[in-house]
Short mmCIF file of N, CA and C in Angstrom, two decimals:
data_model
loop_
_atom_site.label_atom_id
_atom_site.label_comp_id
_atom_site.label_asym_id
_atom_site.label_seq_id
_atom_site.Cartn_x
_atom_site.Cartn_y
_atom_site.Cartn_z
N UNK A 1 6.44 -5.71 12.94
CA UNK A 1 6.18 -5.68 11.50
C UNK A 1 5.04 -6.64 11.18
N UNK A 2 4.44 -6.30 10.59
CA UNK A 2 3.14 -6.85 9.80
C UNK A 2 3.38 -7.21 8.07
N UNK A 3 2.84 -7.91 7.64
CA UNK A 3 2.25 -8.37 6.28
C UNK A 3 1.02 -7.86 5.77
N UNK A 4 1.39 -6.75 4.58
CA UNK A 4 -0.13 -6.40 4.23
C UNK A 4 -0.17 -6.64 2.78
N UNK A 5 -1.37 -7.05 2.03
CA UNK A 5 -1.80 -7.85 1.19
C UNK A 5 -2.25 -6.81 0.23
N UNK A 6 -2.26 -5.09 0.65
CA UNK A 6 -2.65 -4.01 -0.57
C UNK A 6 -2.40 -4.44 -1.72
N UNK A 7 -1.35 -4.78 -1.94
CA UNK A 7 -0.71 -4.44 -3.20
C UNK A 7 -1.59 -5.73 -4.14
N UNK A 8 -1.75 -6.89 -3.33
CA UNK A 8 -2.26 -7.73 -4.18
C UNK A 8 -3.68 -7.26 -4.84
N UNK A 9 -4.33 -6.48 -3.92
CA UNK A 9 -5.49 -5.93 -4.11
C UNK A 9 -5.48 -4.73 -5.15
N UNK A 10 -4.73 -3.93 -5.26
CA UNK A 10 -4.42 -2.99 -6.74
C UNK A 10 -3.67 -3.71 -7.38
N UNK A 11 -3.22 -4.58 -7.74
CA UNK A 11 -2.98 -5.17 -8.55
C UNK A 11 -3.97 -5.65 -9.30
N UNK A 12 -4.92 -6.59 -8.35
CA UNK A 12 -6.45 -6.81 -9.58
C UNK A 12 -6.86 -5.77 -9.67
N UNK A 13 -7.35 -4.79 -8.87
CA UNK A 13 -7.53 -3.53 -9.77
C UNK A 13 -7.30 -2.90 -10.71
N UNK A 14 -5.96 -2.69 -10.76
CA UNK A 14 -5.28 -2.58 -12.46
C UNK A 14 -5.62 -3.68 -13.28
N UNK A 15 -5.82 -5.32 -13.12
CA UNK A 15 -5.79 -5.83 -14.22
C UNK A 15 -7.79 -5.98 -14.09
N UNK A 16 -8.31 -5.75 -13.34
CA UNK A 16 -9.94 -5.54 -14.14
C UNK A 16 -10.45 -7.07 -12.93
N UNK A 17 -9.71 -7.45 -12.34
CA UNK A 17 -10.32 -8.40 -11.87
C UNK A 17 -10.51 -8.58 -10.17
N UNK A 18 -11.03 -9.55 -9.92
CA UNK A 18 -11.71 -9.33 -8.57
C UNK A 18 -11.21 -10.67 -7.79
N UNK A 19 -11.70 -11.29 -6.36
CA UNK A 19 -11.64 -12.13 -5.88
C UNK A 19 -11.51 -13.50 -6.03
N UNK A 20 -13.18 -13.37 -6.84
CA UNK A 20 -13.10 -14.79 -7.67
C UNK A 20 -12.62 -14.78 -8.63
N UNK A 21 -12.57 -13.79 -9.16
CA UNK A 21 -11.39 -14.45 -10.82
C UNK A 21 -10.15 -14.66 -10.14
N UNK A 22 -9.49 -14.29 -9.26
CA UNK A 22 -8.62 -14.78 -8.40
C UNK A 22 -7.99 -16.06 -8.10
N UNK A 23 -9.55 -16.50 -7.21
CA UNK A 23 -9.45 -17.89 -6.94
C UNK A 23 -9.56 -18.71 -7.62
N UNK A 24 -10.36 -18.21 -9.23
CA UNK A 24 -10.91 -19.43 -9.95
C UNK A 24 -9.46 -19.51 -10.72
N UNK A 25 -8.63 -18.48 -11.22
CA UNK A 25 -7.32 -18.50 -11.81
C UNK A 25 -6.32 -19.25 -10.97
N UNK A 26 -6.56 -18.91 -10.05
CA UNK A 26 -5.22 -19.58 -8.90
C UNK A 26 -5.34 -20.79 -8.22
N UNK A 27 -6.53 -21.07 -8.28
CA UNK A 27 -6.77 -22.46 -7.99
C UNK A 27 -6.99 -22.55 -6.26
N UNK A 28 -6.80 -21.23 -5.70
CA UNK A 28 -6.84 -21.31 -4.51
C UNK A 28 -7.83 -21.40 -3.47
N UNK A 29 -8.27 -21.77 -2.32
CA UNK A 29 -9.59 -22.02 -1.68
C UNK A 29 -10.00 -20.55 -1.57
N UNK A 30 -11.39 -20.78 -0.75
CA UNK A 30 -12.26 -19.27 -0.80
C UNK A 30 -11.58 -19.41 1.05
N UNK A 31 -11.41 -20.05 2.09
CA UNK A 31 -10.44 -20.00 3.31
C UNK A 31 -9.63 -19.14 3.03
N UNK A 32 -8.42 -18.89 1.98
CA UNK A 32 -7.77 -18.58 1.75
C UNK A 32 -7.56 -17.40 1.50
N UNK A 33 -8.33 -17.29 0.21
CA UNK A 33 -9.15 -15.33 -0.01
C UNK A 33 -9.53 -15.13 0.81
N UNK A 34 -10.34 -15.57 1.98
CA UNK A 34 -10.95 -14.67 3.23
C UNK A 34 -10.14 -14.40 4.28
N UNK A 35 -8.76 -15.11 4.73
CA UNK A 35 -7.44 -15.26 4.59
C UNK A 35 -6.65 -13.64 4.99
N UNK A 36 -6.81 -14.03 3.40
CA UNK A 36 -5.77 -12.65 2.82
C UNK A 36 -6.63 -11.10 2.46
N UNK A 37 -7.99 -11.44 2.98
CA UNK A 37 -9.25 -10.59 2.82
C UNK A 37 -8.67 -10.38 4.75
N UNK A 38 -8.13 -10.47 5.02
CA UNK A 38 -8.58 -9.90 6.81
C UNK A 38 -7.21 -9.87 7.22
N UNK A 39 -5.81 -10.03 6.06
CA UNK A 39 -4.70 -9.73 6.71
C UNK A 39 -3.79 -10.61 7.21
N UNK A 40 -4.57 -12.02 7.46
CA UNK A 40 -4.05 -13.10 8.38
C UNK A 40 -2.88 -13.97 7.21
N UNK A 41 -2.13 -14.41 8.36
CA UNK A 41 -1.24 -15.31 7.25
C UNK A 41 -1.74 -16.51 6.74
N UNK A 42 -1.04 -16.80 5.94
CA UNK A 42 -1.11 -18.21 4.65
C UNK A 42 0.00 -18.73 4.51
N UNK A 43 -0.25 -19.52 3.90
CA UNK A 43 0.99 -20.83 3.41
C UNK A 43 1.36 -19.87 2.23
N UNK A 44 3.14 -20.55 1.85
CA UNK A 44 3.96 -19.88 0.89
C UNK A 44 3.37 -20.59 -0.10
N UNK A 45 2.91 -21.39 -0.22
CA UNK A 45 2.08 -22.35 -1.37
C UNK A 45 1.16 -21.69 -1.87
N UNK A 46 0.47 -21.25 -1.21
CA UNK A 46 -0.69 -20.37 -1.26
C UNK A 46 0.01 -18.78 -2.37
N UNK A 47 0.71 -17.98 -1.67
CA UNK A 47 1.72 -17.03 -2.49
C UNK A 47 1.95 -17.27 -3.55
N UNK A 48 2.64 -18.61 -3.94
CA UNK A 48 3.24 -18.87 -5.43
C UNK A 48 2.65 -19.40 -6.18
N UNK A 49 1.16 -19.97 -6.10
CA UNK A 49 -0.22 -20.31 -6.67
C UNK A 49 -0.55 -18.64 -7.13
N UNK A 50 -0.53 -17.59 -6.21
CA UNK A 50 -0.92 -15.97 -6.93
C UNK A 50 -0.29 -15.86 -7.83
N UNK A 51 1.28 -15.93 -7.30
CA UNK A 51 2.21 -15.33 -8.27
C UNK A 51 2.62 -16.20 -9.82
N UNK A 52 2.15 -17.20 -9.81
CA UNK A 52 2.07 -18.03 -10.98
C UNK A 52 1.19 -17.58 -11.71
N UNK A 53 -0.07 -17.01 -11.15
CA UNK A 53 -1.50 -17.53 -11.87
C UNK A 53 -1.64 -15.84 -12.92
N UNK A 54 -0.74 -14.94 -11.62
CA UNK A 54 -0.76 -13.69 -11.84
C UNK A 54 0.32 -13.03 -12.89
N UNK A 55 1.42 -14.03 -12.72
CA UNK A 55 2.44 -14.02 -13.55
C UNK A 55 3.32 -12.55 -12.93
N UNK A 56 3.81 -12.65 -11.74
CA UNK A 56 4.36 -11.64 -11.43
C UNK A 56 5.04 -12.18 -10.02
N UNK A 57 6.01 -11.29 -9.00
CA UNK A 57 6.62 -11.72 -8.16
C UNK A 57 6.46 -11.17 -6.94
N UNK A 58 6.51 -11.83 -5.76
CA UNK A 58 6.04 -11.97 -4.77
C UNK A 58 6.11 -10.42 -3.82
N UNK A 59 6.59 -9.71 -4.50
CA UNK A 59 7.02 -8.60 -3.91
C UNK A 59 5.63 -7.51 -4.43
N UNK A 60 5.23 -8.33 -5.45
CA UNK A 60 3.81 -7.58 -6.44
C UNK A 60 3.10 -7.62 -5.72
N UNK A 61 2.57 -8.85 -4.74
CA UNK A 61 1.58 -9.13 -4.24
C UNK A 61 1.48 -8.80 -2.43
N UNK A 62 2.59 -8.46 -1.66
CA UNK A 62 2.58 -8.29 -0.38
C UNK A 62 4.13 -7.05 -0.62
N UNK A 63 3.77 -6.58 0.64
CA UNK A 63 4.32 -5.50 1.52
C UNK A 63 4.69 -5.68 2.99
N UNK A 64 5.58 -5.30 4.06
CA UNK A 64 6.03 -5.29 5.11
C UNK A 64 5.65 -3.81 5.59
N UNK A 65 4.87 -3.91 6.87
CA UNK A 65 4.42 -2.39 7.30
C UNK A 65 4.68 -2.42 8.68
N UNK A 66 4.93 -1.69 9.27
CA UNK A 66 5.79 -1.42 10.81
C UNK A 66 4.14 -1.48 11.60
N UNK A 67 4.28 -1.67 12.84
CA UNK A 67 2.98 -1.28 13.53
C UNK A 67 2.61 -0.20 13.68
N UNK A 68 3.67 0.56 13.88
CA UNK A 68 3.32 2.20 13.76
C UNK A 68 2.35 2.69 12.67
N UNK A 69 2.79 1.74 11.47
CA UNK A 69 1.89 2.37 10.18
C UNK A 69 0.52 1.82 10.75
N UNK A 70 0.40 0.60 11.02
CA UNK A 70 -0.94 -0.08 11.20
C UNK A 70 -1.66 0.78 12.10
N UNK A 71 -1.22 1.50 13.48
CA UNK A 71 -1.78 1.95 14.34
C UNK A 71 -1.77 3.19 14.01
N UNK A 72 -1.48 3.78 12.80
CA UNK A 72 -1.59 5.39 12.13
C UNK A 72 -2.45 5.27 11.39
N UNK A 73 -2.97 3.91 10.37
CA UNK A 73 -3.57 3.54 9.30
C UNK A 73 -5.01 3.49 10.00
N UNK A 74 -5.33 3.04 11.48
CA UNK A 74 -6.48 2.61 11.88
C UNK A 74 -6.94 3.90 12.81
N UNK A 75 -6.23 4.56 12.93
CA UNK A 75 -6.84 5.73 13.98
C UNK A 75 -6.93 6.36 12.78
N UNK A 76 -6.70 6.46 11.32
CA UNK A 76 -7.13 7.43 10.28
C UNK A 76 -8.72 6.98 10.07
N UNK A 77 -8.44 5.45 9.85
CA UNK A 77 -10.01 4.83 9.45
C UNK A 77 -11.14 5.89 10.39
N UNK A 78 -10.63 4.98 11.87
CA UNK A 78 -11.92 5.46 12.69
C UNK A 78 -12.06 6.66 12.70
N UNK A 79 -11.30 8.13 12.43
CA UNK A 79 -11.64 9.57 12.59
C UNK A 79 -12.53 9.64 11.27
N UNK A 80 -12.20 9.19 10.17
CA UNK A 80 -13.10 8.81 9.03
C UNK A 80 -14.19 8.38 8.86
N UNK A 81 -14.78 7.56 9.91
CA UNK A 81 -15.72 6.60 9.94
C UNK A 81 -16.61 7.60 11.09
N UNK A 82 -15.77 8.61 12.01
CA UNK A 82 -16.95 9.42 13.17
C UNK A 82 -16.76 10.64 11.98
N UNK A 83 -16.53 10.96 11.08
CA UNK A 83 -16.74 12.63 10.48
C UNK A 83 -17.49 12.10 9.48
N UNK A 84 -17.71 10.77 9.40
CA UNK A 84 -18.99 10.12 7.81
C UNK A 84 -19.96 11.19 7.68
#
Protein backbone atom coordinates (compact mmCIF):
# COMPACT_ATOMS: atom_id res chain seq x y z
CA UNK A 1 0.00 0.00 0.00
CA UNK A 2 1.02 3.41 -0.91
CA UNK A 3 -0.03 7.07 0.10
CA UNK A 4 -1.34 9.19 -2.64
CA UNK A 5 -1.72 12.91 -2.26
CA UNK A 6 -4.65 13.26 -5.40
CA UNK A 7 -7.11 14.24 -3.44
CA UNK A 8 -5.14 17.07 -1.91
CA UNK A 9 -4.53 18.18 -5.38
CA UNK A 10 -8.45 18.42 -6.47
CA UNK A 11 -9.13 19.73 -3.67
CA UNK A 12 -7.20 23.08 -4.61
CA UNK A 13 -8.65 22.60 -7.71
CA UNK A 14 -12.07 22.94 -6.56
CA UNK A 15 -11.16 25.74 -4.25
CA UNK A 16 -9.24 27.93 -7.23
CA UNK A 17 -5.93 27.54 -5.68
CA UNK A 18 -2.53 26.25 -6.37
CA UNK A 19 0.81 25.28 -4.65
CA UNK A 20 1.83 28.41 -3.40
CA UNK A 21 -1.29 29.63 -2.08
CA UNK A 22 -0.85 26.41 -0.34
CA UNK A 23 2.28 26.97 1.20
CA UNK A 24 1.86 30.58 1.78
CA UNK A 25 -1.65 29.55 3.74
CA UNK A 26 -0.13 26.63 5.51
CA UNK A 27 2.86 27.92 6.48
CA UNK A 28 4.55 24.98 5.11
CA UNK A 29 8.18 24.72 3.42
CA UNK A 30 8.51 24.57 -0.50
CA UNK A 31 10.77 20.79 0.68
CA UNK A 32 7.63 19.89 1.62
CA UNK A 33 5.29 20.75 -1.45
CA UNK A 34 7.96 19.16 -3.57
CA UNK A 35 7.48 16.38 -1.01
CA UNK A 36 4.01 15.76 -1.57
CA UNK A 37 4.55 16.97 -5.40
CA UNK A 38 6.48 13.40 -6.01
CA UNK A 39 4.43 11.21 -3.55
CA UNK A 40 7.12 10.87 -0.88
CA UNK A 41 6.24 10.92 2.77
CA UNK A 42 6.09 13.83 5.35
CA UNK A 43 5.72 14.54 8.84
CA UNK A 44 2.05 14.34 10.46
CA UNK A 45 2.86 17.98 11.34
CA UNK A 46 3.18 18.74 8.04
CA UNK A 47 -0.71 17.03 7.34
CA UNK A 48 -2.37 19.02 10.11
CA UNK A 49 -0.69 22.43 9.05
CA UNK A 50 -2.97 21.40 5.43
CA UNK A 51 -5.75 20.37 7.21
CA UNK A 52 -5.96 23.44 9.49
CA UNK A 53 -5.09 25.93 6.88
CA UNK A 54 -7.60 24.07 4.54
CA UNK A 55 -10.12 23.62 7.13
CA UNK A 56 -10.98 20.09 6.35
CA UNK A 57 -9.88 16.44 7.46
CA UNK A 58 -7.20 14.37 6.79
CA UNK A 59 -9.01 11.93 4.84
CA UNK A 60 -9.69 15.23 2.31
CA UNK A 61 -6.26 15.46 1.68
CA UNK A 62 -4.66 11.74 1.18
CA UNK A 63 -5.83 8.32 0.02
CA UNK A 64 -4.39 4.64 0.50
CA UNK A 65 -3.79 2.87 -3.01
CA UNK A 66 -2.67 -0.85 -3.30
CA UNK A 67 0.43 -1.30 -5.65
CA UNK A 68 -1.54 -2.96 -8.02
CA UNK A 69 -3.32 0.41 -8.59
CA UNK A 70 0.12 2.18 -8.80
CA UNK A 71 1.47 -0.40 -11.29
CA UNK A 72 -2.03 -0.17 -13.38
CA UNK A 73 -1.90 3.73 -12.95
CA UNK A 74 1.76 3.83 -14.54
CA UNK A 75 1.57 1.33 -17.37
CA UNK A 76 -1.70 3.57 -18.30
CA UNK A 77 0.62 6.79 -18.18
CA UNK A 78 3.36 5.26 -20.36
CA UNK A 79 0.83 3.64 -23.18
CA UNK A 80 -0.40 7.37 -23.09
CA UNK A 81 2.74 9.02 -23.33
CA UNK A 82 3.89 6.29 -26.67
CA UNK A 83 0.19 6.95 -28.52
CA UNK A 84 0.94 11.12 -27.79
Amino acid sequence: MRISYNPLWKLLIDRGMNKKDLRELSGISTSSIAKLGKGENITTDVLLKICTALNCQISDILETITDEDVENNEIKIHQEDSNG
